[in-house]
Amino acid sequence: MDMQSSLLDRLLAAGLLIDTGIDGLYGRSGTFEDVIARFEKLIDAHAPADARPEVIRFPPGMNRKHFEGSGYMKSFPQLAGTVHSFCGCELDHMNLLQCIAEGGDWTEGQKATDVVLTPAACYPLYPVVAKRGPLPAGGGLFDLQSYCFRHEPSKDPARMQLFRMREFVRMGTPDQVMEFREDWMERGQKLIAAVGLDVELDTANDPFFGRAGKMMGNSQREQKLKFELLIPVTSSANKTACLSFNYHQDHFGTTWGLTTADGETAHTACVGFGLERITLALFARHGLDTADWPADVRKALWG
Amino acid sequence: MDMQSSLLDRLLAAGLLIDTGIDGLYGRSGTFEDVIARFEKLIDAHAPADARPEVIRFPPGMNRKHFEGSGYMKSFPQLAGTVHSFCGCELDHMNLLQCIAEGGDWTEGQKATDVVLTPAACYPLYPVVAKRGPLPAGGGLFDLQSYCFRHEPSKDPARMQLFRMREFVRMGTPDQVMEFREDWMERGQKLIAAVGLDVELDTANDPFFGRAGKMMGNSQREQKLKFELLIPVTSSANKTACLSFNYHQDHFGTTWGLTTADGETAHTACVGFGLERITLALFARHGLDTADWPADVRKALWG
């Protein structure tokens, strides 16, 4: 039995995750949710006390036009989830029901709505902030969290199709956003150490689609645009990226016309916390019964 | 200016909701989210102290096979949202990008995934519980919350496309589930009174699709299968259903083979709280600044 299915099987057997019949789509127990909620409070406690982010919670779907504008389909077409609906009349409905009854593919008649599932918590943010006009002198700082969708069915519990990402996003001058990212690379390691997990910082690249995507990934890595905190979840040899620190340069600024107070194109950076992945790492390391977790870890989470 | 757009405009101007460019799809401010979190704690406080529901949090999507089996497409085809993805090769991807660049409809090539957006918080639950085998002697009691999707774009802020529903679900004998529903009809009214909102209990019916659906709605109403707590949100004349109390008889029990400890087909009932709707009712009634809310309402929510 490989470690991946082993952890998933143990989590399902313990009732911490609940099987829905689809790989990567699980219910969460109250205990699992409590760990996520407590870890989010610990994130708050590790955030700089003098910075006051604007808290926004977007729902798990975003404006399709904004999604199209983001360029996501260029980089990760295989991961996106568009939302489609039935838009027909009563006769169409009768045909639809007959198709379902006969086991046919009734989904072909579904039409795309204006909604696309959020691929990363910060994607809905940039166009919304750009619409407000230039950033204030100090730049912008935002606190986000939402369910995100990625179409990559897998038995690896750390690769869910629907999972939550907490994010802080910084917008401003290159200096402002680089300082933010450096600061969080430090804070992130302290945060993970506080819950008794081994952590390793490394440069990384996104899983861009296709052969051209390979080159994009190499370039991203060479320019050190993406760092990740790797933590053992299903394997100590192949660690899982649980936090990522991304410098987008002026990509979103140019895309959405986002400017600094001085009228320059804004640069942006984000730090993202994979909440399910971190929670899985905690259960993998400290055991499936939170009552048995080390005293210092319990104190960090439950006070 | 009608009351509906008025409340929406005021919420957007106050930054409590954040425009995404799509009717019914809004970001929520930290304050809005805090009210939802506090109200959820108040729900907990009003729940029967001796009942211990099993807490499960499903993500905002469910197994498409379970969705198909539920009969939702028979009753509400126009509201459902199926999730579709790009499943092509690199050549398909090039064509896709060209289509997007030319402003064409690139979504036609998307293929349905195994995921459908959750239409009501309890839909993923029934097949999962049925798979466990017969219910225990006392029946089942569950505590759920998730984002739900309904494709009904509207300027009415109380009719969002993505919104959260908290639910308690009871499964067991007809007596057990009817007692649960009666009990929550009482508790729900006390809960809403505790936050200073006017409330009216009424029989109701779901918005079944088409002409045949009209008859289903009439039958549902005559059999008193659905009650709602109506609260003024955008209009005091046309109140909004903020809580609903639903007796499904043996519909889900038969559909999923869910049985009681005695081997009878289980009956089910649920009470659902429309968390955004209740929060909107609070802002509409008490004003957009929570610091100005009546002292007893503040005490009920923030202690």
Coordinates of C-alpha atoms in Angstrom, one line a residue:
Chain A
M1 CA 0.0 0.0 0.0
D2 CA 1.5 3.4 -1.0
M3 CA 1.6 6.2 1.5
Q4 CA -0.9 8.3 -0.4
S5 CA -3.8 5.9 -0.4
S6 CA -2.8 4.9 3.1
L7 CA -3.3 8.4 4.5
L8 CA -6.5 8.8 2.6
D9 CA -7.8 5.5 3.8
R10 CA -7.0 6.3 7.4
L11 CA -8.6 9.7 7.2
L12 CA -11.8 8.1 5.7
A13 CA -11.8 5.3 8.2
A14 CA -11.4 7.8 11.1
G15 CA -14.3 9.9 9.7
L16 CA -12.2 13.0 9.3
L17 CA -12.9 13.0 5.6
I18 CA -16.1 11.6 4.1
D19 CA -16.2 9.8 0.8
T20 CA -18.5 11.2 -1.9
G21 CA -17.6 8.6 -4.6
I22 CA -15.5 11.1 -6.5
D23 CA -11.7 11.3 -6.1
G24 CA -10.7 14.7 -4.6
L25 CA -14.2 15.6 -3.4
Y26 CA -14.7 14.9 0.3
G27 CA -16.9 15.9 3.1
R28 CA -15.0 17.2 6.2
S29 CA -15.8 16.2 9.8
G30 CA -16.4 18.8 12.5
T31 CA -13.0 18.0 13.9
F32 CA -11.3 18.6 10.5
E33 CA -13.1 21.9 10.2
D34 CA -12.1 22.9 13.7
V35 CA -8.4 22.4 12.9
I36 CA -8.8 24.6 9.8
A37 CA -10.6 27.3 11.8
R38 CA -7.9 27.2 14.6
F39 CA -5.1 27.3 12.0
E40 CA -6.6 30.3 10.4
K41 CA -6.6 32.1 13.8
L42 CA -2.9 31.2 14.1
I43 CA -2.3 32.7 10.7
D44 CA -4.0 35.9 12.0
A45 CA -1.7 35.8 15.1
H46 CA 1.4 35.5 12.9
A47 CA 0.4 38.4 10.6
P48 CA 2.2 41.8 11.1
A49 CA 0.3 43.6 13.9
D50 CA 0.7 47.0 12.2
A51 CA -0.7 46.0 8.8
R52 CA -4.5 46.2 8.5
P53 CA -5.6 44.2 5.5
E54 CA -9.0 44.7 3.9
V55 CA -10.9 41.5 4.6
I56 CA -12.9 40.3 1.6
R57 CA -14.6 36.9 1.2
F58 CA -15.6 36.1 -2.4
P59 CA -17.9 33.1 -3.0
P60 CA -16.3 30.1 -4.8
G61 CA -17.3 31.4 -8.3
M62 CA -16.1 34.5 -10.2
N63 CA -17.2 36.6 -13.2
R64 CA -16.4 34.7 -16.4
K65 CA -15.2 37.9 -18.2
H66 CA -12.7 38.5 -15.4
F67 CA -11.6 34.9 -15.5
E68 CA -11.1 35.1 -19.3
G69 CA -9.1 38.4 -18.9
S70 CA -6.8 36.9 -16.3
G71 CA -5.2 34.6 -18.8
Y72 CA -5.9 31.5 -16.8
M73 CA -7.0 29.5 -19.8
K74 CA -3.7 30.2 -21.4
S75 CA -1.7 28.7 -18.5
F76 CA -3.9 26.1 -16.9
P77 CA -6.9 25.2 -19.2
Q78 CA -7.0 21.7 -17.8
L79 CA -7.7 22.8 -14.2
A80 CA -10.5 25.4 -14.7
G81 CA -14.2 24.7 -14.1
T82 CA -16.8 26.6 -16.0
V83 CA -20.4 26.6 -14.6
H84 CA -23.1 25.6 -17.0
S85 CA -26.9 25.6 -16.8
F86 CA -30.0 24.4 -18.5
C87 CA -31.6 27.3 -20.4
G88 CA -34.3 25.6 -22.4
C89 CA -38.1 25.4 -22.6
E90 CA -40.5 22.8 -21.3
L91 CA -40.0 20.6 -24.4
D92 CA -36.3 20.8 -24.0
H93 CA -36.8 19.8 -20.4
M94 CA -38.8 16.7 -21.4
N95 CA -36.0 15.7 -23.7
L96 CA -33.5 16.3 -21.0
L97 CA -35.3 14.0 -18.5
Q98 CA -35.6 11.3 -21.1
C99 CA -31.9 11.6 -21.8
I100 CA -31.1 11.2 -18.1
A101 CA -33.6 8.3 -17.8
E102 CA -31.8 6.5 -20.7
G103 CA -28.4 7.1 -19.2
G104 CA -27.4 9.5 -22.0
D105 CA -25.1 12.5 -21.8
W106 CA -27.6 15.2 -20.8
T107 CA -24.8 17.6 -20.0
E108 CA -24.1 18.5 -23.7
G109 CA -27.2 20.8 -23.8
Q110 CA -26.0 22.8 -20.8
K111 CA -25.0 26.4 -21.6
A112 CA -22.1 28.3 -20.0
T113 CA -23.3 30.8 -17.4
D114 CA -21.4 34.0 -16.4
V115 CA -19.8 32.2 -13.5
V116 CA -16.5 30.2 -13.4
L117 CA -15.2 28.4 -10.4
T118 CA -12.5 30.4 -8.6
P119 CA -9.1 28.8 -9.4
A120 CA -7.2 30.7 -6.7
A121 CA -8.6 32.9 -4.0
C122 CA -7.0 36.1 -5.4
Y123 CA -8.3 35.9 -9.0
P124 CA -11.6 37.7 -8.4
L125 CA -9.7 40.5 -6.5
Y126 CA -7.5 42.3 -9.1
P127 CA -10.3 43.6 -11.5
V128 CA -12.4 44.6 -8.5
V129 CA -9.6 46.7 -6.9
A130 CA -8.6 48.1 -10.3
K131 CA -12.1 49.4 -10.8
R132 CA -11.7 51.6 -7.6
G133 CA -9.0 53.7 -9.3
P134 CA -5.4 54.2 -8.3
L135 CA -4.1 52.5 -5.1
P136 CA -3.6 54.7 -2.0
A137 CA 0.0 55.9 -1.3
G138 CA 0.8 52.9 0.9
G139 CA -0.5 50.4 -1.7
G140 CA -3.1 47.8 -1.0
L141 CA -3.2 44.8 1.3
F142 CA -6.0 42.2 1.3
D143 CA -7.0 39.2 3.3
L144 CA -8.9 36.5 1.3
Q145 CA -10.2 33.0 1.7
S146 CA -12.4 30.9 -0.5
Y147 CA -13.0 27.5 -1.8
C148 CA -11.1 27.0 -5.1
F149 CA -11.7 24.4 -7.9
R150 CA -9.0 22.5 -9.8
H151 CA -10.0 19.7 -12.1
E152 CA -7.4 17.1 -11.2
P153 CA -9.1 14.0 -9.8
S154 CA -6.6 12.2 -7.7
K155 CA -6.4 9.6 -4.9
D156 CA -3.8 12.0 -3.3
P157 CA -5.7 13.6 -0.4
A158 CA -3.4 16.7 -0.8
R159 CA -4.8 17.2 -4.3
M160 CA -8.4 17.9 -3.9
Q161 CA -10.7 19.2 -6.6
L162 CA -12.4 21.6 -4.1
F163 CA -10.2 23.0 -1.3
R164 CA -9.8 26.2 0.6
M165 CA -7.0 28.7 0.1
R166 CA -6.3 31.6 2.5
E167 CA -4.4 34.4 0.9
F168 CA -2.8 37.8 1.6
V169 CA -2.4 39.9 -1.4
R170 CA -0.1 43.0 -1.7
M171 CA -0.4 45.6 -4.4
G172 CA 1.9 48.6 -4.9
T173 CA 5.5 49.4 -6.0
P174 CA 7.9 46.5 -6.7
D175 CA 9.7 47.4 -3.4
Q176 CA 6.5 47.2 -1.4
V177 CA 5.4 43.9 -2.8
M178 CA 8.8 42.3 -2.6
E179 CA 9.2 43.4 1.0
F180 CA 5.8 41.8 1.7
R181 CA 6.8 38.5 0.1
E182 CA 10.1 38.4 2.0
D183 CA 8.4 39.1 5.3
W184 CA 5.8 36.4 4.8
M185 CA 8.5 33.8 3.8
E186 CA 9.9 34.4 7.3
R187 CA 6.6 34.4 9.0
G188 CA 5.3 31.4 7.2
Q189 CA 8.2 29.3 8.3
K190 CA 7.7 30.4 12.0
L191 CA 4.0 29.6 11.7
I192 CA 4.6 26.1 10.4
A193 CA 7.3 25.5 13.0
A194 CA 4.8 26.6 15.7
V195 CA 2.5 23.6 14.8
G196 CA 5.4 21.1 14.9
L197 CA 5.8 20.5 11.2
D198 CA 9.1 20.2 9.3
V199 CA 9.4 22.8 6.6
E200 CA 11.6 23.5 3.6
L201 CA 11.6 26.6 1.5
D202 CA 12.2 26.1 -2.2
T203 CA 11.8 27.9 -5.5
A204 CA 9.0 26.4 -7.6
N205 CA 6.9 26.8 -10.7
D206 CA 3.3 26.5 -11.6
P207 CA 2.0 23.4 -13.6
F208 CA 1.6 25.3 -16.9
F209 CA -0.1 23.4 -19.6
G210 CA 1.7 21.7 -22.5
R211 CA 5.2 22.0 -24.0
A212 CA 5.2 25.8 -24.2
G213 CA 4.1 25.7 -20.5
K214 CA 7.3 23.8 -19.6
M215 CA 9.3 26.8 -20.8
M216 CA 7.1 29.2 -18.9
G217 CA 7.7 27.1 -15.8
N218 CA 11.5 27.1 -16.2
S219 CA 11.4 30.9 -16.7
Q220 CA 9.3 31.4 -13.6
R221 CA 11.7 29.2 -11.6
E222 CA 14.8 31.0 -12.9
Q223 CA 13.4 34.4 -12.1
K224 CA 12.5 33.1 -8.6
L225 CA 8.9 34.4 -9.0
K226 CA 7.5 31.5 -6.9
F227 CA 8.6 30.0 -3.6
E228 CA 6.9 27.3 -1.8
L229 CA 7.0 25.8 1.7
L230 CA 7.2 22.1 1.4
I231 CA 5.9 19.9 4.2
P232 CA 5.6 16.1 4.4
V233 CA 1.9 15.0 3.9
T234 CA 1.6 11.7 2.1
S235 CA 5.4 11.2 1.7
S236 CA 8.5 12.5 3.4
A237 CA 10.4 12.0 0.1
N238 CA 7.9 13.9 -2.1
K239 CA 6.8 16.8 0.1
T240 CA 3.7 18.8 -0.6
A241 CA 3.6 22.6 -1.3
C242 CA 1.5 24.0 1.6
L243 CA 2.3 27.7 1.3
S244 CA 3.3 29.6 -1.8
F245 CA 4.8 33.0 -2.2
N246 CA 4.2 34.5 -5.6
Y247 CA 5.5 37.6 -7.2
H248 CA 3.4 38.4 -10.3
Q249 CA 5.5 41.4 -11.3
D250 CA 3.1 43.7 -13.3
H251 CA 1.1 40.8 -14.8
F252 CA -2.2 41.6 -13.0
G253 CA -1.4 45.4 -12.9
T254 CA -1.1 45.5 -16.7
T255 CA -4.0 43.1 -17.3
W256 CA -6.5 45.2 -15.2
G257 CA -5.0 48.7 -15.4
L258 CA -4.2 48.7 -11.7
T259 CA -2.0 51.6 -10.8
T260 CA -0.1 53.0 -7.8
A261 CA -0.8 56.5 -6.4
D262 CA 2.0 57.8 -8.6
G263 CA 0.3 56.4 -11.7
E264 CA 2.7 53.6 -12.3
T265 CA 1.5 50.1 -13.2
A266 CA 1.1 48.3 -9.9
H267 CA 3.1 45.2 -9.1
T268 CA 1.4 42.4 -7.0
A269 CA 2.4 39.5 -4.8
C270 CA 0.5 37.0 -2.8
V271 CA 1.0 34.4 -0.1
G272 CA -1.3 31.5 -0.2
F273 CA -2.0 28.9 2.5
G274 CA -3.4 25.6 1.4
L275 CA -5.7 25.0 4.3
E276 CA -6.6 21.4 3.6
R277 CA -3.0 20.5 2.8
I278 CA -1.7 22.0 6.1
T279 CA -4.5 20.2 8.0
L280 CA -3.6 16.9 6.3
A281 CA 0.1 17.5 7.2
L282 CA -1.0 18.0 10.9
F283 CA -3.0 14.7 10.9
A284 CA -0.2 12.9 9.1
R285 CA 2.5 14.1 11.5
H286 CA 0.7 14.2 14.9
G287 CA -1.9 11.4 14.4
L288 CA -5.6 11.2 13.7
D289 CA -6.8 12.1 17.2
T290 CA -6.2 15.7 18.0
A291 CA -6.3 14.9 21.8
D292 CA -3.0 13.1 21.3
W293 CA -1.2 15.9 19.5
P294 CA 1.9 17.3 21.3
A295 CA 1.1 19.8 24.1
D296 CA 2.8 22.7 22.4
V297 CA 0.9 22.1 19.1
R298 CA -2.4 21.9 21.0
K299 CA -1.5 25.1 22.8
A300 CA -0.6 26.9 19.6
L301 CA -3.9 25.9 18.0
W302 CA -6.4 25.8 20.9
G303 CA -4.7 28.2 23.4
Chain B
M1 CA -35.9 53.8 -7.0
D2 CA -37.4 50.5 -5.8
M3 CA -36.5 49.1 -2.5
Q4 CA -34.6 46.1 -4.0
S5 CA -32.0 48.1 -5.9
S6 CA -32.0 50.6 -3.1
L7 CA -30.8 48.1 -0.5
L8 CA -28.3 46.6 -2.9
D9 CA -26.9 50.0 -3.8
R10 CA -26.6 50.9 -0.2
L11 CA -24.8 47.7 0.7
L12 CA -22.4 48.2 -2.2
A13 CA -21.8 51.8 -1.3
A14 CA -21.1 50.9 2.3
G15 CA -18.7 48.2 1.1
L16 CA -20.6 45.4 2.9
L17 CA -21.1 43.7 -0.5
I18 CA -18.6 44.0 -3.3
D19 CA -19.6 44.2 -7.0
T20 CA -18.1 41.6 -9.3
G21 CA -19.9 42.8 -12.4
I22 CA -22.4 39.8 -12.2
D23 CA -25.9 40.1 -10.7
G24 CA -26.1 37.9 -7.7
L25 CA -22.3 37.3 -7.4
Y26 CA -20.8 39.5 -4.7
G27 CA -17.8 39.7 -2.5
R28 CA -18.5 40.1 1.3
S29 CA -16.7 42.5 3.6
G30 CA -15.2 41.3 6.9
T31 CA -18.1 42.9 8.7
F32 CA -20.6 41.0 6.7
E33 CA -18.8 37.8 7.3
D34 CA -18.6 38.5 11.0
V35 CA -22.4 38.9 11.2
I36 CA -22.8 35.6 9.5
A37 CA -20.3 33.9 11.8
R38 CA -22.0 35.4 14.9
F39 CA -25.5 34.4 13.7
E40 CA -24.2 30.9 13.2
K41 CA -23.1 30.8 16.8
L42 CA -26.6 32.0 17.8
I43 CA -28.1 29.1 15.8
D44 CA -25.9 26.7 17.8
A45 CA -27.1 28.4 21.0
H46 CA -30.8 27.9 20.0
A47 CA -30.3 24.2 19.1
P48 CA -31.6 21.6 21.5
A49 CA -28.9 21.0 24.1
D50 CA -29.4 17.3 24.4
A51 CA -29.2 16.6 20.6
R52 CA -25.7 16.0 19.3
P53 CA -25.8 16.3 15.5
E54 CA -22.9 14.9 13.4
V55 CA -21.1 17.9 11.9
I56 CA -20.2 17.6 8.3
R57 CA -19.0 20.3 5.9
F58 CA -19.2 19.4 2.3
P59 CA -17.4 21.5 -0.3
P60 CA -19.7 23.6 -2.7
G61 CA -19.7 20.8 -5.3
M62 CA -21.2 17.3 -5.2
N63 CA -20.9 14.0 -7.1
R64 CA -22.8 14.3 -10.4
K65 CA -24.2 10.8 -10.1
H66 CA -25.7 11.6 -6.7
F67 CA -27.1 14.9 -8.2
E68 CA -28.7 13.0 -11.1
G69 CA -30.2 10.5 -8.7
S70 CA -31.7 13.1 -6.5
G71 CA -34.2 14.1 -9.1
Y72 CA -33.2 17.8 -9.0
M73 CA -33.1 18.1 -12.8
K74 CA -36.7 17.0 -12.8
S75 CA -37.8 19.8 -10.4
F76 CA -35.4 22.7 -10.9
P77 CA -33.4 22.2 -14.1
Q78 CA -33.1 26.0 -14.6
L79 CA -31.3 26.5 -11.2
A80 CA -28.6 23.8 -11.4
G81 CA -24.9 24.4 -12.2
T82 CA -22.8 21.7 -13.8
V83 CA -19.0 22.1 -13.7
H84 CA -17.2 21.7 -17.1
S85 CA -13.6 21.5 -18.0
F86 CA -11.2 21.6 -20.9
C87 CA -10.1 18.0 -21.7
G88 CA -8.3 18.5 -25.0
C89 CA -4.7 18.3 -26.3
E90 CA -2.2 21.0 -27.2
L91 CA -3.8 21.6 -30.6
D92 CA -7.2 21.9 -29.0
H93 CA -5.7 24.4 -26.6
M94 CA -4.3 26.5 -29.4
N95 CA -7.7 26.6 -31.0
L96 CA -9.3 27.5 -27.7
L97 CA -7.0 30.4 -27.1
Q98 CA -7.7 31.7 -30.7
C99 CA -11.4 31.4 -30.0
I100 CA -11.0 33.5 -26.8
A101 CA -8.8 36.0 -28.6
E102 CA -11.5 36.5 -31.3
G103 CA -14.2 36.8 -28.7
G104 CA -15.9 33.6 -29.7
D105 CA -17.8 31.1 -27.5
W106 CA -14.9 29.0 -26.2
T107 CA -17.1 27.3 -23.6
E108 CA -18.8 25.0 -26.1
G109 CA -15.8 22.7 -26.1
Q110 CA -15.9 22.3 -22.3
K111 CA -16.8 18.8 -21.1
A112 CA -18.9 18.0 -18.0
T113 CA -16.8 16.9 -15.1
D114 CA -18.1 14.5 -12.3
V115 CA -18.9 17.6 -10.2
V116 CA -22.2 19.6 -10.0
L117 CA -22.5 22.7 -7.8
T118 CA -24.4 21.9 -4.6
P119 CA -28.0 23.2 -5.0
A120 CA -28.9 22.9 -1.3
A121 CA -26.6 22.0 1.6
C122 CA -28.2 18.6 2.3
Y123 CA -28.2 17.1 -1.2
P124 CA -24.7 15.5 -0.8
L125 CA -25.7 14.0 2.5
Y126 CA -28.4 11.4 1.8
P127 CA -26.4 9.0 -0.5
V128 CA -23.4 9.3 1.8
V129 CA -25.5 8.3 4.9
A130 CA -27.4 5.6 3.1
K131 CA -24.1 3.9 2.2
R132 CA -23.3 3.5 5.9
G133 CA -26.2 1.1 6.2
P134 CA -29.4 1.3 8.4
L135 CA -29.7 4.3 10.7
P136 CA -29.1 3.8 14.4
A137 CA -32.2 3.3 16.6
G138 CA -32.6 7.0 17.4
G139 CA -32.3 8.0 13.7
G140 CA -29.8 10.4 12.4
L141 CA -29.2 14.1 13.0
F142 CA -26.7 16.2 11.0
D143 CA -25.4 19.7 11.0
L144 CA -24.4 21.1 7.6
Q145 CA -23.3 24.3 6.0
S146 CA -22.1 25.1 2.5
Y147 CA -22.1 27.5 -0.4
C148 CA -24.9 26.6 -2.8
F149 CA -25.4 27.6 -6.4
R150 CA -28.7 28.6 -8.1
H151 CA -28.6 30.1 -11.6
E152 CA -31.0 33.0 -11.1
P153 CA -29.2 36.2 -11.9
S154 CA -31.1 39.0 -10.1
K155 CA -30.6 42.6 -8.8
D156 CA -32.4 41.4 -5.7
P157 CA -29.6 41.0 -3.1
A158 CA -31.7 38.3 -1.4
R159 CA -31.4 36.2 -4.5
M160 CA -27.8 35.5 -4.9
Q161 CA -26.3 32.9 -7.3
L162 CA -23.8 31.7 -4.7
F163 CA -24.9 31.9 -1.1
R164 CA -24.5 29.9 2.1
M165 CA -27.1 27.6 3.7
R166 CA -26.8 26.2 7.2
E167 CA -28.9 23.1 7.7
F168 CA -29.9 20.6 10.3
V169 CA -31.2 17.3 8.8
R170 CA -33.1 14.6 10.6
M171 CA -33.6 11.1 9.4
G172 CA -35.7 8.4 11.0
T173 CA -39.3 7.4 11.5
P174 CA -42.1 9.8 10.4
D175 CA -42.7 10.7 14.1
Q176 CA -39.0 11.4 14.7
V177 CA -38.7 13.7 11.7
M178 CA -42.0 15.5 12.2
E179 CA -41.1 16.2 15.9
F180 CA -37.8 17.6 14.7
R181 CA -39.5 19.9 12.2
E182 CA -42.1 21.1 14.7
D183 CA -39.5 21.8 17.3
W184 CA -37.4 23.9 14.9
M185 CA -40.4 25.9 13.7
E186 CA -40.7 27.1 17.3
R187 CA -36.9 27.5 17.8
G188 CA -36.5 29.3 14.5
Q189 CA -39.1 32.0 15.5
K190 CA -37.4 32.5 18.8
L191 CA -34.0 32.8 17.1
I192 CA -35.2 35.4 14.7
A193 CA -37.0 37.3 17.4
A194 CA -33.8 37.4 19.4
V195 CA -32.1 39.5 16.7
G196 CA -35.0 41.9 16.5
L197 CA -36.6 40.9 13.2
D198 CA -40.3 40.5 12.5
V199 CA -41.2 37.1 11.4
E200 CA -44.1 35.3 10.0
L201 CA -44.5 31.5 9.5
D202 CA -46.3 30.4 6.4
T203 CA -46.8 27.3 4.2
A204 CA -44.8 27.5 1.0
N205 CA -43.8 25.6 -2.1
D206 CA -40.6 25.3 -4.1
P207 CA -40.2 27.0 -7.5
F208 CA -40.7 23.8 -9.6
F209 CA -40.1 24.2 -13.3
G210 CA -42.8 24.5 -15.9
R211 CA -46.6 23.8 -15.9
A212 CA -46.3 20.4 -14.4
G213 CA -44.2 22.0 -11.7
K214 CA -47.1 24.3 -10.8
M215 CA -49.1 21.3 -9.8
M216 CA -46.3 19.8 -7.8
G217 CA -46.0 23.1 -6.0
N218 CA -49.8 23.2 -5.2
S219 CA -49.6 19.6 -3.9
Q220 CA -46.6 20.4 -1.8
R221 CA -48.4 23.4 -0.3
E222 CA -51.7 21.5 0.3
Q223 CA -49.8 18.7 2.1
K224 CA -47.9 21.3 4.2
L225 CA -44.6 19.7 3.3
K226 CA -42.8 23.1 3.3
F227 CA -43.0 26.0 5.8
E228 CA -41.0 29.2 5.6
L229 CA -40.1 32.0 8.0
L230 CA -40.7 35.2 6.1
I231 CA -38.7 38.3 7.1
P232 CA -38.7 41.7 5.4
V233 CA -35.5 42.2 3.5
T234 CA -36.0 44.4 0.4
S235 CA -39.7 44.9 1.0
S236 CA -42.1 44.7 3.9
A237 CA -44.9 43.8 1.5
N238 CA -43.1 41.0 -0.2
K239 CA -41.2 39.3 2.5
T240 CA -38.3 37.0 1.9
A241 CA -38.1 33.3 3.0
C242 CA -35.1 33.2 5.4
L243 CA -35.6 29.8 7.0
S244 CA -37.4 26.8 5.6
F245 CA -38.7 23.6 7.2
N246 CA -39.1 20.8 4.8
Y247 CA -40.6 17.4 5.2
H248 CA -39.4 15.2 2.4
Q249 CA -41.6 12.2 3.4
D250 CA -39.8 9.1 2.1
H251 CA -38.4 10.8 -1.1
F252 CA -34.7 10.6 -0.2
G253 CA -35.2 7.4 1.8
T254 CA -36.6 5.7 -1.2
T255 CA -34.2 7.3 -3.7
W256 CA -31.1 6.2 -1.8
G257 CA -32.3 3.1 0.1
L258 CA -32.0 4.8 3.4
T259 CA -33.5 2.7 6.2
T260 CA -34.3 2.9 9.9
A261 CA -32.9 0.5 12.4
D262 CA -36.2 -1.5 12.0
G263 CA -35.6 -1.8 8.2
E264 CA -38.3 0.6 7.2
T265 CA -37.7 3.3 4.6
A266 CA -36.4 6.3 6.4
H267 CA -38.3 9.6 6.3
T268 CA -36.3 12.8 6.3
A269 CA -36.8 16.5 7.1
C270 CA -34.5 19.5 7.2
V271 CA -34.4 23.0 8.5
G272 CA -32.4 25.5 6.3
F273 CA -31.1 28.9 7.3
G274 CA -30.4 31.3 4.4
L275 CA -27.4 32.9 6.0
E276 CA -27.0 35.8 3.5
R277 CA -30.7 36.5 3.5
I278 CA -30.8 36.7 7.3
T279 CA -27.7 38.9 7.4
L280 CA -29.3 41.2 4.7
A281 CA -32.5 41.4 6.8
L282 CA -30.4 42.5 9.8
F283 CA -28.7 45.3 7.8
A284 CA -32.0 46.3 6.2
R285 CA -33.7 46.5 9.6
H286 CA -31.0 47.8 12.0
G287 CA -28.9 49.9 9.6
L288 CA -25.6 49.4 7.8
D289 CA -23.4 50.2 10.8
T290 CA -23.4 47.3 13.2
A291 CA -22.2 49.6 16.0
D292 CA -25.6 51.3 15.8
W293 CA -27.6 48.1 16.1
P294 CA -30.0 47.9 19.1
A295 CA -28.2 46.9 22.3
D296 CA -30.2 43.6 22.7
V297 CA -29.4 42.6 19.2
R298 CA -25.7 43.3 19.6
K299 CA -25.7 41.4 22.9
A300 CA -27.4 38.4 21.2
L301 CA -24.8 38.3 18.5
W302 CA -21.6 39.6 20.1
G303 CA -22.4 38.7 23.7

